[in-house]
mmCIF file of C-alpha atoms and ligand atoms in Angstrom:
data_model
loop_
_atom_site.group_PDB
_atom_site.id
_atom_site.type_symbol
_atom_site.label_atom_id
_atom_site.label_comp_id
_atom_site.label_asym_id
_atom_site.label_seq_id
_atom_site.Cartn_x
_atom_site.Cartn_y
_atom_site.Cartn_z
ATOM 1 C CA MET A 1 -15.666 -5.308 22.682
ATOM 2 C CA THR A 2 -16.696 -6.187 19.099
ATOM 3 C CA TYR A 3 -14.662 -4.964 16.117
ATOM 4 C CA GLN A 4 -17.410 -2.508 15.250
ATOM 5 C CA GLU A 5 -17.593 -1.099 18.785
ATOM 6 C CA ALA A 6 -13.809 -0.791 18.959
ATOM 7 C CA MET A 7 -13.730 0.904 15.558
ATOM 8 C CA LEU A 8 -16.382 3.464 16.533
ATOM 9 C CA LYS A 9 -14.768 4.143 19.904
ATOM 10 C CA ALA A 10 -11.254 4.564 18.475
ATOM 11 C CA PHE A 11 -12.589 6.766 15.681
ATOM 12 C CA GLU A 12 -14.385 9.014 18.152
ATOM 13 C CA VAL A 13 -11.356 9.363 20.436
ATOM 14 C CA VAL A 14 -8.924 10.112 17.595
ATOM 15 C CA SER A 15 -11.364 12.517 15.868
ATOM 16 C CA HIS A 16 -11.372 14.646 19.000
ATOM 17 C CA GLN A 17 -7.603 14.818 19.255
ATOM 18 C CA LYS A 18 -5.870 17.860 17.814
ATOM 19 C CA SER A 19 -4.800 17.110 14.234
ATOM 20 C CA ARG A 20 -1.064 16.782 13.836
ATOM 21 C CA GLY A 21 1.283 16.303 10.904
ATOM 22 C CA GLN A 22 1.192 17.675 7.376
ATOM 23 C CA PRO A 23 -0.253 16.276 4.153
ATOM 24 C CA ALA A 24 2.236 15.308 1.430
ATOM 25 C CA THR A 25 3.066 18.409 -0.574
ATOM 26 C CA TYR A 26 5.599 17.074 -3.050
ATOM 27 C CA ILE A 27 2.862 15.805 -5.410
ATOM 28 C CA PRO A 28 0.868 18.943 -6.388
ATOM 29 C CA GLU A 29 -2.488 17.133 -6.766
ATOM 30 C CA LEU A 30 -2.314 15.770 -3.204
ATOM 31 C CA THR A 31 -2.216 19.317 -1.787
ATOM 32 C CA LYS A 32 -5.772 19.904 -3.075
ATOM 33 C CA VAL A 33 -7.272 17.331 -0.688
ATOM 34 C CA ASP A 34 -8.971 18.510 2.522
ATOM 35 C CA SER A 35 -6.437 17.511 5.174
ATOM 36 C CA GLU A 36 -9.137 16.997 7.844
ATOM 37 C CA LYS A 37 -10.727 14.031 6.047
ATOM 38 C CA PHE A 38 -10.851 10.926 8.223
ATOM 39 C CA GLY A 39 -12.515 7.613 7.465
ATOM 40 C CA VAL A 40 -12.195 3.976 8.533
ATOM 41 C CA HIS A 41 -13.708 0.739 7.285
ATOM 42 C CA ILE A 42 -13.392 -2.880 8.363
ATOM 43 C CA HIS A 43 -14.254 -6.059 6.471
ATOM 44 C CA ALA A 44 -14.176 -9.285 8.470
ATOM 45 C CA THR A 45 -13.565 -12.726 6.988
ATOM 46 C CA ASP A 46 -17.057 -13.759 8.162
ATOM 47 C CA GLY A 47 -18.472 -11.313 5.595
ATOM 48 C CA SER A 48 -19.486 -8.556 8.018
ATOM 49 C CA GLU A 49 -18.386 -4.969 7.446
ATOM 50 C CA ALA A 50 -18.656 -1.547 9.047
ATOM 51 C CA GLY A 51 -17.274 1.919 8.465
ATOM 52 C CA THR A 52 -17.502 5.515 9.612
ATOM 53 C CA GLY A 53 -16.371 9.028 8.722
ATOM 54 C CA HIS A 54 -15.269 9.618 5.131
ATOM 55 C CA HIS A 55 -15.003 5.881 4.520
ATOM 56 C CA ARG A 56 -16.825 5.966 1.200
ATOM 57 C CA GLU A 57 -14.776 8.787 -0.324
ATOM 58 C CA ALA A 58 -12.060 7.843 -2.814
ATOM 59 C CA PHE A 59 -8.510 8.956 -2.002
ATOM 60 C CA SER A 60 -5.130 8.476 -3.674
ATOM 61 C CA ILE A 61 -3.899 5.099 -2.423
ATOM 62 C CA GLN A 62 -0.316 5.735 -3.673
ATOM 63 C CA SER A 63 2.064 3.079 -2.311
ATOM 64 C CA ILE A 64 -0.732 0.839 -1.024
ATOM 65 C CA SER A 65 -0.985 -0.135 -4.682
ATOM 66 C CA LYS A 66 2.501 -1.682 -4.477
ATOM 67 C CA VAL A 67 0.984 -4.637 -2.621
ATOM 68 C CA PHE A 68 -1.210 -5.370 -5.648
ATOM 69 C CA SER A 69 1.706 -5.207 -8.093
ATOM 70 C CA LEU A 70 3.841 -7.386 -5.820
ATOM 71 C CA CYS A 71 1.077 -10.012 -5.557
ATOM 72 C CA MET A 72 0.623 -9.980 -9.322
ATOM 73 C CA ALA A 73 4.349 -10.445 -10.003
ATOM 74 C CA TYR A 74 4.510 -13.174 -7.342
ATOM 75 C CA THR A 75 1.746 -15.167 -9.035
ATOM 76 C CA LEU A 76 3.731 -14.985 -12.287
ATOM 77 C CA LEU A 77 7.322 -15.568 -11.150
ATOM 78 C CA GLY A 78 6.927 -17.468 -7.877
ATOM 79 C CA GLU A 79 10.103 -17.621 -5.807
ATOM 80 C CA GLY A 80 12.183 -16.490 -8.802
ATOM 81 C CA LEU A 81 11.013 -13.007 -7.879
ATOM 82 C CA TRP A 82 13.487 -12.802 -5.010
ATOM 83 C CA HIS A 83 16.493 -12.885 -7.348
ATOM 84 C CA ARG A 84 15.589 -9.376 -8.389
ATOM 85 C CA LEU A 85 14.878 -7.805 -4.993
ATOM 86 C CA GLY A 86 15.284 -8.412 -1.287
ATOM 87 C CA VAL A 87 12.961 -8.952 1.655
ATOM 88 C CA GLU A 88 14.666 -6.827 4.303
ATOM 89 C CA PRO A 89 13.458 -3.559 5.825
ATOM 90 C CA SER A 90 15.496 -0.719 4.384
ATOM 91 C CA GLY A 91 15.563 1.557 7.426
ATOM 92 C CA THR A 92 15.783 4.469 4.992
ATOM 93 C CA ALA A 93 13.194 6.710 3.327
ATOM 94 C CA PHE A 94 10.956 5.211 0.625
ATOM 95 C CA ASN A 95 12.667 7.188 -2.115
ATOM 96 C CA SER A 96 16.251 6.837 -0.937
ATOM 97 C CA LEU A 97 19.094 6.201 -3.369
ATOM 98 C CA VAL A 98 21.841 5.509 -0.865
ATOM 99 C CA GLN A 99 21.628 1.734 -0.358
ATOM 100 C CA LEU A 100 21.311 0.935 -4.042
ATOM 101 C CA GLU A 101 24.965 1.695 -4.697
ATOM 102 C CA ALA A 102 26.230 -0.785 -2.079
ATOM 103 C CA ASP A 103 23.525 -3.322 -2.967
ATOM 104 C CA ARG A 104 24.421 -3.215 -6.697
ATOM 105 C CA GLY A 105 20.941 -2.177 -7.803
ATOM 106 C CA ILE A 106 19.024 -4.856 -5.879
ATOM 107 C CA PRO A 107 16.367 -2.979 -3.878
ATOM 108 C CA ARG A 108 16.044 -4.034 -0.242
ATOM 109 C CA ASN A 109 12.323 -4.821 -0.547
ATOM 110 C CA PRO A 110 9.352 -4.495 -2.940
ATOM 111 C CA PHE A 111 7.707 -1.589 -1.092
ATOM 112 C CA ILE A 112 10.381 1.074 -1.336
ATOM 113 C CA ASN A 113 10.125 2.969 -4.627
ATOM 114 C CA ALA A 114 13.175 1.200 -6.063
ATOM 115 C CA GLY A 115 11.642 -2.219 -5.370
ATOM 116 C CA ALA A 116 8.267 -1.221 -6.788
ATOM 117 C CA MET A 117 10.005 -0.094 -9.987
ATOM 118 C CA VAL A 118 11.722 -3.464 -10.357
ATOM 119 C CA ILE A 119 8.277 -5.072 -9.964
ATOM 120 C CA CYS A 120 6.947 -2.758 -12.704
ATOM 121 C CA ASP A 121 9.853 -3.801 -14.918
ATOM 122 C CA ILE A 122 9.058 -7.490 -14.299
ATOM 123 C CA LEU A 123 5.410 -6.955 -15.263
ATOM 124 C CA ILE A 124 6.405 -5.026 -18.385
ATOM 125 C CA SER A 125 8.572 -7.992 -19.455
ATOM 126 C CA GLN A 126 5.606 -10.333 -18.989
ATOM 127 C CA PHE A 127 2.875 -8.437 -20.828
ATOM 128 C CA LYS A 128 2.327 -6.517 -24.051
ATOM 129 C CA ASP A 129 0.012 -4.153 -22.220
ATOM 130 C CA PRO A 130 1.045 -4.248 -18.537
ATOM 131 C CA LYS A 131 -1.040 -1.236 -17.519
ATOM 132 C CA THR A 132 -4.239 -2.925 -18.702
ATOM 133 C CA GLU A 133 -3.233 -6.296 -17.222
ATOM 134 C CA PHE A 134 -2.505 -4.676 -13.865
ATOM 135 C CA LEU A 135 -5.828 -2.869 -13.870
ATOM 136 C CA THR A 136 -7.600 -6.134 -14.717
ATOM 137 C CA PHE A 137 -5.859 -7.811 -11.778
ATOM 138 C CA VAL A 138 -6.821 -5.064 -9.309
ATOM 139 C CA ARG A 139 -10.389 -4.916 -10.641
ATOM 140 C CA LYS A 140 -10.691 -8.652 -10.040
ATOM 141 C CA VAL A 141 -9.172 -8.621 -6.543
ATOM 142 C CA ALA A 142 -11.104 -5.518 -5.494
ATOM 143 C CA ALA A 143 -14.341 -6.509 -7.256
ATOM 144 C CA LEU A 144 -14.375 -3.016 -8.775
ATOM 145 C CA PRO A 145 -14.933 -3.456 -12.516
ATOM 146 C CA HIS A 146 -14.850 0.294 -13.201
ATOM 147 C CA LEU A 147 -11.616 1.103 -11.358
ATOM 148 C CA HIS A 148 -9.293 3.270 -13.468
ATOM 149 C CA TYR A 149 -5.959 5.082 -13.227
ATOM 150 C CA SER A 150 -6.133 8.772 -12.400
ATOM 151 C CA SER A 151 -4.262 10.557 -15.192
ATOM 152 C CA ARG A 152 -4.587 13.752 -13.134
ATOM 153 C CA ILE A 153 -2.541 12.252 -10.269
ATOM 154 C CA ALA A 154 -0.134 10.319 -12.501
ATOM 155 C CA GLU A 155 0.678 13.457 -14.530
ATOM 156 C CA SER A 156 1.023 15.529 -11.388
ATOM 157 C CA GLU A 157 3.559 13.094 -9.967
ATOM 158 C CA LYS A 158 5.360 12.789 -13.281
ATOM 159 C CA SER A 159 5.824 16.574 -13.349
ATOM 160 C CA VAL A 160 7.841 16.440 -10.112
ATOM 161 C CA GLY A 161 9.240 12.916 -10.375
ATOM 162 C CA ASN A 162 12.956 13.727 -10.629
ATOM 163 C CA ARG A 163 13.988 11.505 -7.752
ATOM 164 C CA ASN A 164 12.029 8.547 -9.098
ATOM 165 C CA VAL A 165 13.569 9.134 -12.532
ATOM 166 C CA ALA A 166 17.012 9.097 -10.914
ATOM 167 C CA LEU A 167 16.207 5.884 -9.007
ATOM 168 C CA CYS A 168 15.022 4.085 -12.117
ATOM 169 C CA HIS A 169 18.061 5.044 -14.202
ATOM 170 C CA PHE A 170 20.382 4.163 -11.334
ATOM 171 C CA ILE A 171 18.935 0.646 -11.050
ATOM 172 C CA LYS A 172 19.113 0.327 -14.830
ATOM 173 C CA SER A 173 22.851 1.108 -14.658
ATOM 174 C CA PHE A 174 23.261 -2.067 -12.549
ATOM 175 C CA GLY A 175 21.232 -4.107 -15.031
ATOM 176 C CA ASN A 176 18.248 -4.718 -12.748
ATOM 177 C CA ILE A 177 15.818 -2.802 -14.978
ATOM 178 C CA HIS A 178 15.468 -4.591 -18.317
ATOM 179 C CA ASN A 179 13.058 -2.281 -20.108
ATOM 180 C CA ALA A 180 13.173 1.403 -21.035
ATOM 181 C CA PRO A 181 13.193 3.543 -17.841
ATOM 182 C CA GLU A 182 10.549 5.850 -19.376
ATOM 183 C CA GLU A 183 8.175 2.899 -19.745
ATOM 184 C CA VAL A 184 8.873 1.672 -16.214
ATOM 185 C CA LEU A 185 8.305 5.141 -14.763
ATOM 186 C CA ASP A 186 5.085 5.670 -16.700
ATOM 187 C CA PHE A 187 3.728 2.379 -15.342
ATOM 188 C CA TYR A 188 4.978 3.201 -11.829
ATOM 189 C CA PHE A 189 3.308 6.639 -11.745
ATOM 190 C CA ASN A 190 0.069 5.128 -13.015
ATOM 191 C CA LEU A 191 -0.038 2.343 -10.473
ATOM 192 C CA CYS A 192 0.470 4.904 -7.698
ATOM 193 C CA SER A 193 -2.435 6.956 -9.083
ATOM 194 C CA LEU A 194 -5.281 4.586 -8.187
ATOM 195 C CA GLU A 195 -8.050 6.111 -6.116
ATOM 196 C CA MET A 196 -10.177 3.989 -3.806
ATOM 197 C CA SER A 197 -12.239 4.505 -0.654
ATOM 198 C CA CYS A 198 -11.527 2.886 2.725
ATOM 199 C CA GLN A 199 -14.501 0.611 2.100
ATOM 200 C CA GLU A 200 -13.032 -0.494 -1.236
ATOM 201 C CA VAL A 201 -9.492 -0.899 0.119
ATOM 202 C CA SER A 202 -10.554 -3.052 3.066
ATOM 203 C CA ARG A 203 -12.617 -5.224 0.726
ATOM 204 C CA ALA A 204 -9.813 -5.473 -1.844
ATOM 205 C CA PHE A 205 -7.196 -6.636 0.664
ATOM 206 C CA LEU A 206 -9.445 -9.051 2.525
ATOM 207 C CA PHE A 207 -7.898 -11.978 0.617
ATOM 208 C CA LEU A 208 -4.697 -11.441 2.626
ATOM 209 C CA ALA A 209 -6.695 -12.075 5.815
ATOM 210 C CA ASN A 210 -8.389 -15.049 4.193
ATOM 211 C CA GLY A 211 -5.466 -17.360 3.332
ATOM 212 C CA GLY A 212 -5.090 -15.818 -0.144
ATOM 213 C CA LYS A 213 -8.695 -16.288 -1.274
ATOM 214 C CA THR A 214 -11.317 -13.638 -1.947
ATOM 215 C CA ILE A 215 -14.496 -14.042 0.094
ATOM 216 C CA GLU A 216 -16.090 -15.395 -3.075
ATOM 217 C CA GLY A 217 -13.505 -18.216 -2.880
ATOM 218 C CA GLU A 218 -11.187 -17.269 -5.748
ATOM 219 C CA GLU A 219 -7.535 -18.025 -4.970
ATOM 220 C CA ILE A 220 -5.270 -15.011 -5.570
ATOM 221 C CA LEU A 221 -2.244 -16.405 -3.688
ATOM 222 C CA ASN A 222 -1.610 -19.741 -2.026
ATOM 223 C CA PRO A 223 -1.360 -19.832 1.804
ATOM 224 C CA SER A 224 2.449 -19.824 1.800
ATOM 225 C CA GLN A 225 2.620 -16.833 -0.559
ATOM 226 C CA THR A 226 -0.008 -15.071 1.559
ATOM 227 C CA LYS A 227 2.101 -15.585 4.675
ATOM 228 C CA ARG A 228 5.104 -14.083 2.890
ATOM 229 C CA ILE A 229 3.258 -11.004 1.646
ATOM 230 C CA ASN A 230 1.898 -10.408 5.154
ATOM 231 C CA ALA A 231 5.405 -10.877 6.584
ATOM 232 C CA LEU A 232 6.750 -8.274 4.153
ATOM 233 C CA MET A 233 3.986 -5.859 5.082
ATOM 234 C CA GLN A 234 4.824 -6.379 8.743
ATOM 235 C CA THR A 235 8.543 -5.746 8.313
ATOM 236 C CA CYS A 236 8.587 -3.229 5.434
ATOM 237 C CA GLY A 237 5.086 -1.757 5.021
ATOM 238 C CA PHE A 238 5.607 1.551 6.840
ATOM 239 C CA TYR A 239 8.805 2.995 5.400
ATOM 240 C CA ASP A 240 11.423 3.426 8.116
ATOM 241 C CA GLU A 241 8.701 3.324 10.761
ATOM 242 C CA SER A 242 7.834 -0.350 10.237
ATOM 243 C CA GLY A 243 9.296 -1.405 13.584
ATOM 244 C CA GLU A 244 7.374 1.263 15.428
ATOM 245 C CA PHE A 245 4.131 0.350 13.643
ATOM 246 C CA ALA A 246 4.595 -3.312 14.667
ATOM 247 C CA PHE A 247 5.357 -2.161 18.208
ATOM 248 C CA LYS A 248 2.280 0.075 18.453
ATOM 249 C CA VAL A 249 -0.292 -1.752 16.323
ATOM 250 C CA GLY A 250 0.909 -5.336 15.930
ATOM 251 C CA LEU A 251 -0.560 -5.977 12.478
ATOM 252 C CA PRO A 252 0.930 -6.252 8.986
ATOM 253 C CA GLY A 253 -0.084 -3.421 6.698
ATOM 254 C CA LYS A 254 0.879 -0.869 4.097
ATOM 255 C CA SER A 255 0.686 2.891 4.026
ATOM 256 C CA GLY A 256 0.736 5.456 1.231
ATOM 257 C CA VAL A 257 1.602 9.166 1.118
ATOM 258 C CA GLY A 258 -2.042 9.922 0.261
ATOM 259 C CA GLY A 259 -2.715 9.241 3.966
ATOM 260 C CA GLY A 260 -4.165 5.760 3.575
ATOM 261 C CA ILE A 261 -3.272 2.671 5.598
ATOM 262 C CA VAL A 262 -4.471 -0.878 5.154
ATOM 263 C CA ALA A 263 -3.861 -3.416 7.942
ATOM 264 C CA ILE A 264 -4.530 -7.136 8.044
ATOM 265 C CA HIS A 265 -5.357 -9.430 10.921
ATOM 266 C CA PRO A 266 -4.904 -12.872 9.326
ATOM 267 C CA HIS A 267 -8.022 -15.048 9.657
ATOM 268 C CA HIS A 268 -9.964 -12.164 11.194
ATOM 269 C CA TYR A 269 -10.273 -8.934 9.205
ATOM 270 C CA CYS A 270 -8.853 -6.244 6.976
ATOM 271 C CA ILE A 271 -9.150 -2.615 8.109
ATOM 272 C CA SER A 272 -8.441 0.567 6.197
ATOM 273 C CA VAL A 273 -7.973 4.140 7.444
ATOM 274 C CA TRP A 274 -7.581 7.409 5.595
ATOM 275 C CA SER A 275 -6.444 10.757 6.984
ATOM 276 C CA PRO A 276 -4.090 12.886 4.831
ATOM 277 C CA ARG A 277 -1.902 14.461 7.512
ATOM 278 C CA LEU A 278 1.344 12.492 7.705
ATOM 279 C CA ASN A 279 3.852 12.132 10.520
ATOM 280 C CA ALA A 280 7.583 12.762 10.019
ATOM 281 C CA LYS A 281 8.063 9.268 8.548
ATOM 282 C CA GLY A 282 5.332 9.725 5.930
ATOM 283 C CA ASN A 283 2.603 7.623 7.579
ATOM 284 C CA SER A 284 -0.873 8.957 8.334
ATOM 285 C CA GLN A 285 -0.717 10.380 11.863
ATOM 286 C CA ARG A 286 -4.371 9.736 12.646
ATOM 287 C CA GLY A 287 -4.189 6.419 10.828
ATOM 288 C CA VAL A 288 -1.446 5.147 13.140
ATOM 289 C CA ASP A 289 -3.123 6.630 16.243
ATOM 290 C CA PHE A 290 -6.450 5.050 15.293
ATOM 291 C CA LEU A 291 -4.984 1.603 14.627
ATOM 292 C CA GLU A 292 -2.956 1.647 17.834
ATOM 293 C CA LEU A 293 -6.083 2.375 19.839
ATOM 294 C CA PHE A 294 -8.165 -0.101 17.824
ATOM 295 C CA THR A 295 -5.868 -3.053 18.555
ATOM 296 C CA THR A 296 -5.554 -1.917 22.169
ATOM 297 C CA LEU A 297 -9.346 -1.936 22.556
ATOM 298 C CA THR A 298 -9.820 -5.278 20.814
ATOM 299 C CA GLU A 299 -6.866 -6.720 22.765
ATOM 300 C CA LEU A 300 -5.991 -8.673 19.636
ATOM 301 C CA SER A 301 -3.048 -8.450 17.294
ATOM 302 C CA ILE A 302 -0.831 -11.019 15.633
ATOM 303 C CA PHE A 303 1.494 -11.021 18.660
HETATM 304 N N1 LIG B 401 4.047 7.763 -5.789
HETATM 305 C C1 LIG B 401 4.746 8.052 -4.561
HETATM 306 C C2 LIG B 401 6.206 8.288 -4.836
HETATM 307 O O1 LIG B 401 6.792 7.615 -5.635
HETATM 308 C C3 LIG B 401 4.533 6.888 -3.659
HETATM 309 C C4 LIG B 401 5.042 7.166 -2.318
HETATM 310 C C5 LIG B 401 4.328 6.431 -1.237
HETATM 311 O O2 LIG B 401 3.096 6.436 -1.159
HETATM 312 O O3 LIG B 401 5.043 5.842 -0.443
HETATM 313 O O4 LIG B 401 6.801 9.149 -4.258
#
């Protein structure tokens, strides 16, 4: 079965299943999205692409954006990055405070909120205007020159961001945030506010399936760095459901509470799914179901 056939088949099967889960409600703007939206898109490293459903509609990519900020910080700091944060799955919720006390303010990995804030802090220390620099980086990687932050979503999250505020100040108390927490949080809420379609997401992350190079041949990361980012997505990309995602799907990836998932099959393709209803662990229910069936039908995964 070709990728396109498997994608269409899995989409059809999952579309006919009863929708389960609930969309994220803790960010007011996310509650306005139609929870029955469902789209998928695949970009292969040979340049072919295909999509179906609401694959051209922009959605809030939320934590998927943390892969971009991690890649950007990695290109700047190299291995020095890992002095500031770990590379282990946390096994706790994305916004948990509990481990930080024992770990003396060193977040377990770059994808939990605490880790993403340390990455924001690193980028703030590097640039006069980190928000613009980050946008420039994502525009380049995604080949989307008009991409912009959504102030509507960033403000909405800021209005309810007490836990993230607590996290940032807590890390600061251990000395692992060097800049003003307000600045770090503002950057963090903005980077989570990006809106992209499945088609755009699968195109933007194709470099991680292509040894670190865009399909136009521009090197974003070297092959060793690419391997490490994919390894982190495999072990930490799905909150405290990363093990189960590896078990069911067998691909590295990253999810966001907007209901998006991006998954990578190194040397083959990048696939993106969007469906806002989330399971109990905060991952798109249909997204996980679709990807599980997709890799079952293709009989290919990284394992
Ligand atoms: N902006 C969200 C938050 O900080 C990101 C959560 C996510 O997508 O994992 O709660």
